[in-house]
Amino acid sequence: MDSEDLSELVGEFRNDVISDLIEKHMPPKAYAEQWDMDGLDEKIRSTLGLELPLHDWAAEEGVSNEEIEERVIAAADARAAERMEQIGADQTRGLEKQFLLQMIDMQWREHLVHLDHLRGVIGLRGYGQRDPLNEYKTEAFNLFETLLYELRHNVTRWLMTVEFRFEQPAPMEMPEFEEIHLNPGTGENEMANPLAQNPEGQLTGDDRARLPVDLLPGGWERTPRNSNCPCGSGRKFKHCHGSLI
């Protein structure tokens, strides 16, 4: 599993799965009338994600199960190539390796649990005058064959039927940039809000020239300059909000 490209192994799994399905639903020694095309069609859809004219193929005169198997393999290879083109070769290889390793790990753990259970069962068979060691070897081999069968089918079904969705990243929002003009003499930003720089309201003449009159609440501009400012600060209007005009 050190190789980054497991496409060949995945393809072998897929072909083995198709052979298993054909053998089960179209036994080699069965007549065409005995073929279970409905069952095969359902399995082809659920395992390979393919909709094929299986009934039409089976109705062809003289067609064999080997020919139908070859057609299914060709259709499955075409679908796998199409999915790789959609997802991308590198992305596909990464997904194949990641899922295959996960399935091997999960099913091997289950296999070890089954073997532990088998040891207890085989011990009981020793009372039936049967060789426990031979019984264990036979049953363990059958369990391993089942593990490989399920691994091939699970990997094939997942890689052939799961729909992959790759969302585009959200566009980055550009921050709002403050307009800056540095005074070469003071190094201060002349475009900054003069109210923020002078929280006490003591604005310079240059500041007042840059501020619009409508910063004052309605009617405040008629306040006598030596009167207290309407804002309630306790300062004279001319030294508070009146400095804005």
Tab-separated table of C-alpha atoms in Angstrom:
chain	number	residue	atom	x	y	z
A	1	MET	CA	0.000	0.000	0.000
A	2	ASP	CA	3.043	2.276	-0.228
A	3	SER	CA	2.176	3.186	-3.820
A	4	GLU	CA	0.260	6.417	-4.331
A	5	ASP	CA	-1.556	4.971	-7.372
A	6	LEU	CA	-3.889	2.084	-6.522
A	7	SER	CA	-5.985	2.433	-9.678
A	8	GLU	CA	-4.878	-0.959	-10.992
A	9	LEU	CA	-5.830	-2.727	-7.753
A	10	VAL	CA	-9.167	-0.888	-7.645
A	11	GLY	CA	-9.801	-1.960	-11.247
A	12	GLU	CA	-9.086	-5.587	-10.347
A	13	PHE	CA	-11.522	-5.325	-7.442
A	14	ARG	CA	-14.163	-3.954	-9.799
A	15	ASN	CA	-13.672	-6.756	-12.334
A	16	ASP	CA	-13.821	-9.399	-9.590
A	17	VAL	CA	-17.071	-7.908	-8.291
A	18	ILE	CA	-18.599	-8.023	-11.769
A	19	SER	CA	-17.505	-11.649	-12.171
A	20	ASP	CA	-19.090	-12.481	-8.802
A	21	LEU	CA	-22.388	-10.859	-9.832
A	22	ILE	CA	-22.471	-12.552	-13.233
A	23	GLU	CA	-21.680	-15.956	-11.723
A	24	LYS	CA	-24.393	-15.568	-9.096
A	25	HIS	CA	-27.183	-14.372	-11.377
A	26	MET	CA	-26.068	-16.081	-14.601
A	27	PRO	CA	-24.553	-19.423	-13.539
A	28	PRO	CA	-22.271	-20.934	-16.210
A	29	LYS	CA	-24.327	-24.106	-16.644
A	30	ALA	CA	-27.738	-22.435	-16.511
A	31	TYR	CA	-29.916	-21.835	-19.560
A	32	ALA	CA	-30.641	-18.273	-20.639
A	33	GLU	CA	-34.219	-18.718	-19.426
A	34	GLN	CA	-32.867	-19.396	-15.941
A	35	TRP	CA	-30.800	-16.232	-15.709
A	36	ASP	CA	-31.856	-13.808	-12.988
A	37	MET	CA	-31.635	-10.606	-15.020
A	38	ASP	CA	-33.827	-8.622	-12.625
A	39	GLY	CA	-31.535	-9.442	-9.722
A	40	LEU	CA	-28.446	-8.711	-11.804
A	41	ASP	CA	-29.879	-5.385	-12.950
A	42	GLU	CA	-30.579	-4.335	-9.355
A	43	LYS	CA	-27.048	-5.258	-8.242
A	44	ILE	CA	-25.416	-3.517	-11.198
A	45	ARG	CA	-27.306	-0.328	-10.341
A	46	SER	CA	-26.576	-0.402	-6.608
A	47	THR	CA	-22.955	-1.571	-6.840
A	48	LEU	CA	-21.705	0.114	-10.010
A	49	GLY	CA	-24.165	2.959	-10.483
A	50	LEU	CA	-24.897	1.755	-14.025
A	51	GLU	CA	-28.135	1.433	-15.951
A	52	LEU	CA	-27.524	-1.119	-18.690
A	53	PRO	CA	-29.839	-2.866	-21.202
A	54	LEU	CA	-29.198	-6.226	-19.557
A	55	HIS	CA	-32.549	-7.707	-20.570
A	56	ASP	CA	-31.948	-6.760	-24.196
A	57	TRP	CA	-28.495	-8.287	-24.094
A	58	ALA	CA	-29.839	-11.497	-22.570
A	59	ALA	CA	-32.493	-11.693	-25.319
A	60	GLU	CA	-29.855	-11.723	-28.059
A	61	GLU	CA	-29.643	-15.076	-29.783
A	62	GLY	CA	-26.611	-17.106	-28.778
A	63	VAL	CA	-25.262	-14.549	-26.323
A	64	SER	CA	-23.189	-16.022	-23.506
A	65	ASN	CA	-22.694	-14.925	-19.934
A	66	GLU	CA	-19.025	-14.247	-20.751
A	67	GLU	CA	-20.037	-11.744	-23.437
A	68	ILE	CA	-22.392	-9.951	-21.075
A	69	GLU	CA	-19.673	-9.875	-18.423
A	70	GLU	CA	-17.271	-8.235	-20.897
A	71	ARG	CA	-19.880	-5.589	-21.759
A	72	VAL	CA	-20.508	-4.814	-18.103
A	73	ILE	CA	-16.762	-4.509	-17.449
A	74	ALA	CA	-16.380	-2.145	-20.417
A	75	ALA	CA	-19.268	0.019	-19.179
A	76	ALA	CA	-17.853	0.077	-15.637
A	77	ASP	CA	-14.388	1.050	-16.903
A	78	ALA	CA	-15.931	3.887	-18.912
A	79	ARG	CA	-17.829	5.155	-15.864
A	80	ALA	CA	-14.705	4.998	-13.703
A	81	ALA	CA	-12.750	6.978	-16.320
A	82	GLU	CA	-15.542	9.556	-16.531
A	83	ARG	CA	-15.598	10.012	-12.753
A	84	MET	CA	-11.815	10.397	-12.714
A	85	GLU	CA	-12.055	13.104	-15.370
A	86	GLN	CA	-14.683	14.960	-13.347
A	87	ILE	CA	-12.831	14.741	-10.041
A	88	GLY	CA	-9.265	14.856	-11.315
A	89	ALA	CA	-6.662	12.103	-11.495
A	90	ASP	CA	-4.710	13.159	-8.400
A	91	GLN	CA	-7.873	13.646	-6.351
A	92	THR	CA	-9.198	10.247	-7.470
A	93	ARG	CA	-5.991	8.427	-6.537
A	94	GLY	CA	-6.016	10.080	-3.130
A	95	LEU	CA	-9.625	9.078	-2.480
A	96	GLU	CA	-9.008	5.508	-3.645
A	97	LYS	CA	-6.048	5.047	-1.319
A	98	GLN	CA	-7.687	6.748	1.646
A	99	PHE	CA	-10.913	4.747	1.435
A	100	LEU	CA	-9.173	1.447	0.697
A	101	LEU	CA	-6.929	1.799	3.754
A	102	GLN	CA	-9.895	2.742	5.937
A	103	MET	CA	-11.899	-0.267	4.757
A	104	ILE	CA	-8.976	-2.651	5.282
A	105	ASP	CA	-8.459	-1.348	8.814
A	106	MET	CA	-12.156	-1.547	9.709
A	107	GLN	CA	-12.790	-4.993	8.236
A	108	TRP	CA	-9.570	-6.454	9.626
A	109	ARG	CA	-10.634	-5.399	13.122
A	110	GLU	CA	-13.978	-7.118	12.563
A	111	HIS	CA	-12.139	-10.196	11.268
A	112	LEU	CA	-10.066	-10.429	14.462
A	113	VAL	CA	-13.243	-10.259	16.548
A	114	HIS	CA	-14.727	-13.111	14.503
A	115	LEU	CA	-11.569	-15.179	15.011
A	116	ASP	CA	-11.772	-14.714	18.780
A	117	HIS	CA	-15.378	-15.866	18.692
A	118	LEU	CA	-14.399	-18.800	16.485
A	119	ARG	CA	-11.834	-20.048	19.003
A	120	GLY	CA	-14.542	-20.418	21.617
A	121	VAL	CA	-16.892	-22.201	19.228
A	122	ILE	CA	-14.189	-24.587	17.971
A	123	GLY	CA	-13.357	-25.564	21.540
A	124	LEU	CA	-16.871	-26.879	21.935
A	125	ARG	CA	-16.575	-28.941	18.753
A	126	GLY	CA	-13.755	-30.916	20.337
A	127	TYR	CA	-16.358	-32.639	22.427
A	128	GLY	CA	-17.936	-33.925	19.212
A	129	GLN	CA	-14.880	-36.021	18.310
A	130	ARG	CA	-13.773	-33.472	15.664
A	131	ASP	CA	-10.214	-32.165	15.414
A	132	PRO	CA	-10.385	-28.592	16.797
A	133	LEU	CA	-7.253	-27.463	14.915
A	134	ASN	CA	-8.517	-28.598	11.507
A	135	GLU	CA	-11.927	-27.110	12.241
A	136	TYR	CA	-10.332	-23.801	13.182
A	137	LYS	CA	-8.174	-23.687	10.028
A	138	THR	CA	-11.160	-24.392	7.795
A	139	GLU	CA	-13.435	-21.846	9.428
A	140	ALA	CA	-10.684	-19.201	9.623
A	141	PHE	CA	-10.006	-19.595	5.910
A	142	ASN	CA	-13.704	-19.181	5.138
A	143	LEU	CA	-13.813	-16.040	7.268
A	144	PHE	CA	-10.820	-14.621	5.412
A	145	GLU	CA	-12.457	-15.344	2.059
A	146	THR	CA	-15.552	-13.516	3.281
A	147	LEU	CA	-13.400	-10.573	4.360
A	148	LEU	CA	-11.862	-10.278	0.880
A	149	TYR	CA	-15.262	-10.609	-0.794
A	150	GLU	CA	-16.794	-7.859	1.332
A	151	LEU	CA	-13.730	-5.643	0.912
A	152	ARG	CA	-13.909	-5.848	-2.887
A	153	HIS	CA	-17.637	-5.155	-2.951
A	154	ASN	CA	-17.574	-2.315	-0.399
A	155	VAL	CA	-14.666	-0.513	-2.054
A	156	THR	CA	-16.171	-0.903	-5.524
A	157	ARG	CA	-19.638	0.229	-4.481
A	158	TRP	CA	-18.335	3.300	-2.657
A	159	LEU	CA	-15.959	4.448	-5.402
A	160	MET	CA	-18.536	3.882	-8.159
A	161	THR	CA	-21.677	5.300	-6.568
A	162	VAL	CA	-20.758	8.002	-4.058
A	163	GLU	CA	-21.302	11.510	-5.412
A	164	PHE	CA	-18.420	13.845	-4.674
A	165	ARG	CA	-19.083	17.538	-4.122
A	166	PHE	CA	-16.231	19.971	-3.904
A	167	GLU	CA	-17.416	23.418	-2.836
A	168	GLN	CA	-15.629	26.455	-4.154
A	169	PRO	CA	-14.029	28.522	-1.381
A	170	ALA	CA	-15.929	31.663	-0.478
A	171	PRO	CA	-14.459	34.778	-2.088
A	172	MET	CA	-12.262	36.788	0.226
A	173	GLU	CA	-13.712	40.100	1.299
A	174	MET	CA	-11.267	42.921	0.859
A	175	PRO	CA	-10.935	45.073	3.978
A	176	GLU	CA	-11.907	48.696	3.798
A	177	PHE	CA	-8.790	50.796	3.570
A	178	GLU	CA	-8.649	54.189	5.268
A	179	GLU	CA	-7.495	57.045	3.106
A	180	ILE	CA	-4.149	58.243	4.402
A	181	HIS	CA	-2.161	61.400	3.756
A	182	LEU	CA	0.765	61.855	6.106
A	183	ASN	CA	1.848	65.348	7.061
A	184	PRO	CA	5.609	65.427	6.356
A	185	GLY	CA	6.128	67.758	9.283
A	186	THR	CA	4.147	65.987	12.007
A	187	GLY	CA	3.816	62.484	10.576
A	188	GLU	CA	0.075	62.557	11.346
A	189	ASN	CA	-2.622	61.320	9.008
A	190	GLU	CA	-4.319	64.449	7.731
A	191	MET	CA	-7.279	62.407	6.411
A	192	ALA	CA	-8.163	60.938	9.817
A	193	ASN	CA	-11.404	61.924	11.529
A	194	PRO	CA	-10.592	65.115	13.437
A	195	LEU	CA	-13.256	64.287	16.023
A	196	ALA	CA	-11.475	61.026	16.839
A	197	GLN	CA	-8.136	62.823	17.123
A	198	ASN	CA	-9.623	65.606	19.301
A	199	PRO	CA	-12.122	63.964	21.649
A	200	GLU	CA	-12.450	67.166	23.665
A	201	GLY	CA	-13.760	69.036	20.648
A	202	GLN	CA	-10.776	71.411	20.418
A	203	LEU	CA	-10.392	71.493	16.644
A	204	THR	CA	-7.845	73.418	14.673
A	205	GLY	CA	-8.740	75.774	11.883
A	206	ASP	CA	-7.664	73.176	9.320
A	207	ASP	CA	-9.903	70.617	11.039
A	208	ARG	CA	-12.885	72.960	10.935
A	209	ALA	CA	-12.303	73.601	7.265
A	210	ARG	CA	-12.623	69.886	6.560
A	211	LEU	CA	-15.817	69.327	8.597
A	212	PRO	CA	-19.288	69.853	7.109
A	213	VAL	CA	-21.749	72.056	8.991
A	214	ASP	CA	-24.374	69.319	8.966
A	215	LEU	CA	-22.406	67.430	11.637
A	216	LEU	CA	-24.284	69.670	14.145
A	217	PRO	CA	-27.796	68.724	15.264
A	218	GLY	CA	-30.512	70.837	13.717
A	219	GLY	CA	-30.691	74.418	15.069
A	220	TRP	CA	-27.464	74.278	17.082
A	221	GLU	CA	-25.688	76.541	14.616
A	222	ARG	CA	-27.827	79.476	15.890
A	223	THR	CA	-26.526	79.084	19.464
A	224	PRO	CA	-24.647	82.207	20.695
A	225	ARG	CA	-20.949	81.391	20.786
A	226	ASN	CA	-20.465	82.512	24.394
A	227	SER	CA	-23.458	80.498	25.636
A	228	ASN	CA	-23.178	77.007	27.102
A	229	CYS	CA	-23.122	74.274	24.466
A	230	PRO	CA	-26.515	72.499	24.031
A	231	CYS	CA	-24.750	69.118	24.341
A	232	GLY	CA	-24.536	69.587	28.137
A	233	SER	CA	-20.752	69.431	28.366
A	234	GLY	CA	-20.654	72.643	30.462
A	235	ARG	CA	-18.266	74.303	28.049
A	236	LYS	CA	-19.052	77.372	26.030
A	237	PHE	CA	-20.503	76.679	22.629
A	238	LYS	CA	-17.535	78.266	20.842
A	239	HIS	CA	-15.150	75.875	22.641
A	240	CYS	CA	-17.335	72.799	22.114
A	241	HIS	CA	-19.602	71.983	19.168
A	242	GLY	CA	-19.415	75.572	18.010
A	243	SER	CA	-15.805	74.955	17.063
A	244	LEU	CA	-17.124	72.874	14.168
A	245	ILE	CA	-18.434	75.945	12.365
